[in-house]
Amino acid sequence: SSAPTLPGISTSAVPAATMTVQLRPGWNLISDPYAGNIPLSAVLVKRGSDAPVSWQQAAAGKWVVNALYSYDGNDWGGTYSFAAAGGEPDAVLVPWIGYWLYLNRDDASYALIVPQPAL
């Protein structure tokens, strides 16, 4: 808060093969950390120290709600959107868009493992 300017922003692609995003119980605001689209069905969910499971398995186990919610501000039409993995349309994380997702559980730590998209 004492800096006279904001830090610089990098638009370069994240070099890591995966990014881990910690989740908290309830609503979580996430975004695509890469420069390409990522199908929600490619995202894994990790519970505690257990092996990661697919998004679809996490949704079937009621860890997460199988949905991504987003809002395009008034400058972009003021529309809300909802998409699910395996739905019509299939949910896709698009760079530069924020998404809300809901974590149902509070029995352990949870994280998303987001794979780098094939470019």
PDB file of C-alpha atoms in Angstrom:
ATOM      1  CA  SER A   1       0.000   0.000   0.000  1.00  0.00           C
ATOM      2  CA  SER A   2       2.982   2.335   0.354  1.00  0.00           C
ATOM      3  CA  ALA A   3       4.214   1.779  -3.224  1.00  0.00           C
ATOM      4  CA  PRO A   4       3.595   4.773  -5.533  1.00  0.00           C
ATOM      5  CA  THR A   5       2.669   2.532  -8.489  1.00  0.00           C
ATOM      6  CA  LEU A   6       1.028  -0.814  -9.113  1.00  0.00           C
ATOM      7  CA  PRO A   7       3.248  -3.812  -9.893  1.00  0.00           C
ATOM      8  CA  GLY A   8       3.696  -4.749 -13.547  1.00  0.00           C
ATOM      9  CA  ILE A   9       1.429  -7.338 -15.144  1.00  0.00           C
ATOM     10  CA  SER A  10       2.840 -10.194 -17.166  1.00  0.00           C
ATOM     11  CA  THR A  11       0.775 -11.658 -19.992  1.00  0.00           C
ATOM     12  CA  SER A  12       3.176 -14.522 -20.679  1.00  0.00           C
ATOM     13  CA  ALA A  13       1.922 -18.077 -20.484  1.00  0.00           C
ATOM     14  CA  VAL A  14       2.441 -19.944 -17.224  1.00  0.00           C
ATOM     15  CA  PRO A  15       5.261 -22.462 -17.855  1.00  0.00           C
ATOM     16  CA  ALA A  16       4.111 -25.106 -15.324  1.00  0.00           C
ATOM     17  CA  ALA A  17       2.407 -28.237 -16.684  1.00  0.00           C
ATOM     18  CA  THR A  18      -0.302 -27.879 -14.022  1.00  0.00           C
ATOM     19  CA  MET A  19      -1.463 -25.195 -11.618  1.00  0.00           C
ATOM     20  CA  THR A  20      -2.915 -25.994  -8.209  1.00  0.00           C
ATOM     21  CA  VAL A  21      -5.717 -23.770  -6.941  1.00  0.00           C
ATOM     22  CA  GLN A  22      -6.692 -24.152  -3.286  1.00  0.00           C
ATOM     23  CA  LEU A  23     -10.433 -24.207  -2.606  1.00  0.00           C
ATOM     24  CA  ARG A  24     -12.426 -23.227   0.460  1.00  0.00           C
ATOM     25  CA  PRO A  25     -15.873 -24.516   1.432  1.00  0.00           C
ATOM     26  CA  GLY A  26     -18.602 -22.557  -0.345  1.00  0.00           C
ATOM     27  CA  TRP A  27     -18.134 -20.225  -3.298  1.00  0.00           C
ATOM     28  CA  ASN A  28     -14.712 -19.889  -4.939  1.00  0.00           C
ATOM     29  CA  LEU A  29     -13.707 -17.416  -7.641  1.00  0.00           C
ATOM     30  CA  ILE A  30     -11.260 -18.983 -10.101  1.00  0.00           C
ATOM     31  CA  SER A  31      -9.820 -18.242 -13.517  1.00  0.00           C
ATOM     32  CA  ASP A  32      -7.881 -20.011 -16.267  1.00  0.00           C
ATOM     33  CA  PRO A  33      -4.193 -19.440 -15.424  1.00  0.00           C
ATOM     34  CA  TYR A  34      -3.074 -20.223 -18.976  1.00  0.00           C
ATOM     35  CA  ALA A  35      -3.356 -18.571 -22.384  1.00  0.00           C
ATOM     36  CA  GLY A  36      -5.660 -21.241 -23.895  1.00  0.00           C
ATOM     37  CA  ASN A  37      -9.070 -22.792 -23.250  1.00  0.00           C
ATOM     38  CA  ILE A  38      -9.292 -25.730 -20.825  1.00  0.00           C
ATOM     39  CA  PRO A  39     -12.306 -28.082 -20.723  1.00  0.00           C
ATOM     40  CA  LEU A  40     -13.643 -28.396 -17.174  1.00  0.00           C
ATOM     41  CA  SER A  41     -13.629 -32.168 -17.710  1.00  0.00           C
ATOM     42  CA  ALA A  42      -9.783 -32.006 -17.894  1.00  0.00           C
ATOM     43  CA  VAL A  43      -9.524 -30.447 -14.419  1.00  0.00           C
ATOM     44  CA  LEU A  44      -8.749 -32.711 -11.461  1.00  0.00           C
ATOM     45  CA  VAL A  45      -9.864 -32.283  -7.843  1.00  0.00           C
ATOM     46  CA  LYS A  46      -7.605 -33.266  -4.952  1.00  0.00           C
ATOM     47  CA  ARG A  47      -8.945 -34.021  -1.475  1.00  0.00           C
ATOM     48  CA  GLY A  48      -6.371 -33.854   1.326  1.00  0.00           C
ATOM     49  CA  SER A  49      -3.507 -36.249   0.606  1.00  0.00           C
ATOM     50  CA  ASP A  50      -5.662 -38.551  -1.571  1.00  0.00           C
ATOM     51  CA  ALA A  51      -4.906 -39.078  -5.252  1.00  0.00           C
ATOM     52  CA  PRO A  52      -6.618 -36.500  -7.489  1.00  0.00           C
ATOM     53  CA  VAL A  53      -9.890 -37.503  -9.165  1.00  0.00           C
ATOM     54  CA  SER A  54     -11.549 -36.177 -12.306  1.00  0.00           C
ATOM     55  CA  TRP A  55     -13.934 -33.244 -12.088  1.00  0.00           C
ATOM     56  CA  GLN A  56     -16.791 -35.607 -13.007  1.00  0.00           C
ATOM     57  CA  GLN A  57     -15.902 -37.988 -10.130  1.00  0.00           C
ATOM     58  CA  ALA A  58     -15.707 -35.067  -7.688  1.00  0.00           C
ATOM     59  CA  ALA A  59     -19.124 -33.849  -8.857  1.00  0.00           C
ATOM     60  CA  ALA A  60     -20.633 -37.350  -8.631  1.00  0.00           C
ATOM     61  CA  GLY A  61     -19.240 -37.621  -5.077  1.00  0.00           C
ATOM     62  CA  LYS A  62     -20.867 -34.262  -4.287  1.00  0.00           C
ATOM     63  CA  TRP A  63     -17.510 -32.639  -3.474  1.00  0.00           C
ATOM     64  CA  VAL A  64     -18.256 -29.862  -5.978  1.00  0.00           C
ATOM     65  CA  VAL A  65     -21.301 -28.689  -7.879  1.00  0.00           C
ATOM     66  CA  ASN A  66     -20.882 -29.555 -11.567  1.00  0.00           C
ATOM     67  CA  ALA A  67     -21.157 -25.963 -12.709  1.00  0.00           C
ATOM     68  CA  LEU A  68     -19.209 -22.867 -13.620  1.00  0.00           C
ATOM     69  CA  TYR A  69     -20.957 -19.516 -13.292  1.00  0.00           C
ATOM     70  CA  SER A  70     -19.733 -16.295 -14.859  1.00  0.00           C
ATOM     71  CA  TYR A  71     -20.971 -12.786 -15.509  1.00  0.00           C
ATOM     72  CA  ASP A  72     -20.113 -10.538 -18.428  1.00  0.00           C
ATOM     73  CA  GLY A  73     -20.255  -6.978 -17.124  1.00  0.00           C
ATOM     74  CA  ASN A  74     -22.494  -4.286 -18.533  1.00  0.00           C
ATOM     75  CA  ASP A  75     -19.780  -3.295 -21.013  1.00  0.00           C
ATOM     76  CA  TRP A  76     -19.987  -6.833 -22.466  1.00  0.00           C
ATOM     77  CA  GLY A  77     -23.751  -7.253 -22.537  1.00  0.00           C
ATOM     78  CA  GLY A  78     -24.496  -7.823 -18.851  1.00  0.00           C
ATOM     79  CA  THR A  79     -25.157 -11.553 -19.279  1.00  0.00           C
ATOM     80  CA  TYR A  80     -24.818 -14.424 -16.842  1.00  0.00           C
ATOM     81  CA  SER A  81     -23.664 -17.844 -17.968  1.00  0.00           C
ATOM     82  CA  PHE A  82     -23.752 -21.333 -16.553  1.00  0.00           C
ATOM     83  CA  ALA A  83     -22.052 -24.435 -17.919  1.00  0.00           C
ATOM     84  CA  ALA A  84     -21.403 -27.967 -16.647  1.00  0.00           C
ATOM     85  CA  ALA A  85     -18.866 -30.608 -17.622  1.00  0.00           C
ATOM     86  CA  GLY A  86     -20.673 -32.894 -20.054  1.00  0.00           C
ATOM     87  CA  GLY A  87     -23.456 -30.344 -20.550  1.00  0.00           C
ATOM     88  CA  GLU A  88     -24.634 -28.359 -23.539  1.00  0.00           C
ATOM     89  CA  PRO A  89     -22.516 -26.354 -23.961  1.00  0.00           C
ATOM     90  CA  ASP A  90     -19.663 -28.221 -22.303  1.00  0.00           C
ATOM     91  CA  ALA A  91     -17.975 -26.111 -19.604  1.00  0.00           C
ATOM     92  CA  VAL A  92     -14.674 -24.581 -20.679  1.00  0.00           C
ATOM     93  CA  LEU A  93     -12.321 -22.302 -18.745  1.00  0.00           C
ATOM     94  CA  VAL A  94     -11.512 -19.363 -21.010  1.00  0.00           C
ATOM     95  CA  PRO A  95      -8.561 -17.049 -20.250  1.00  0.00           C
ATOM     96  CA  TRP A  96      -9.358 -13.653 -18.708  1.00  0.00           C
ATOM     97  CA  ILE A  97     -12.810 -14.711 -17.429  1.00  0.00           C
ATOM     98  CA  GLY A  98     -13.586 -15.225 -13.748  1.00  0.00           C
ATOM     99  CA  TYR A  99     -15.758 -18.199 -12.756  1.00  0.00           C
ATOM    100  CA  TRP A 100     -17.611 -19.064  -9.585  1.00  0.00           C
ATOM    101  CA  LEU A 101     -17.671 -22.682  -8.459  1.00  0.00           C
ATOM    102  CA  TYR A 102     -19.077 -24.224  -5.297  1.00  0.00           C
ATOM    103  CA  LEU A 103     -17.240 -26.623  -2.971  1.00  0.00           C
ATOM    104  CA  ASN A 104     -19.778 -28.593  -0.910  1.00  0.00           C
ATOM    105  CA  ARG A 105     -17.360 -30.232   1.526  1.00  0.00           C
ATOM    106  CA  ASP A 106     -15.425 -28.993   4.549  1.00  0.00           C
ATOM    107  CA  ASP A 107     -13.990 -32.321   5.760  1.00  0.00           C
ATOM    108  CA  ALA A 108     -10.476 -31.837   4.315  1.00  0.00           C
ATOM    109  CA  SER A 109      -8.423 -29.454   2.217  1.00  0.00           C
ATOM    110  CA  TYR A 110      -9.442 -29.383  -1.451  1.00  0.00           C
ATOM    111  CA  ALA A 111      -7.653 -28.119  -4.541  1.00  0.00           C
ATOM    112  CA  LEU A 112      -8.148 -27.951  -8.279  1.00  0.00           C
ATOM    113  CA  ILE A 113      -5.347 -29.202 -10.475  1.00  0.00           C
ATOM    114  CA  VAL A 114      -5.631 -27.330 -13.755  1.00  0.00           C
ATOM    115  CA  PRO A 115      -3.659 -28.786 -16.682  1.00  0.00           C
ATOM    116  CA  GLN A 116      -1.890 -26.656 -19.243  1.00  0.00           C
ATOM    117  CA  PRO A 117      -3.937 -26.621 -22.461  1.00  0.00           C
ATOM    118  CA  ALA A 118      -2.589 -28.179 -25.639  1.00  0.00           C
ATOM    119  CA  LEU A 119      -1.698 -25.306 -27.925  1.00  0.00           C
TER     120      LEU A 119
END
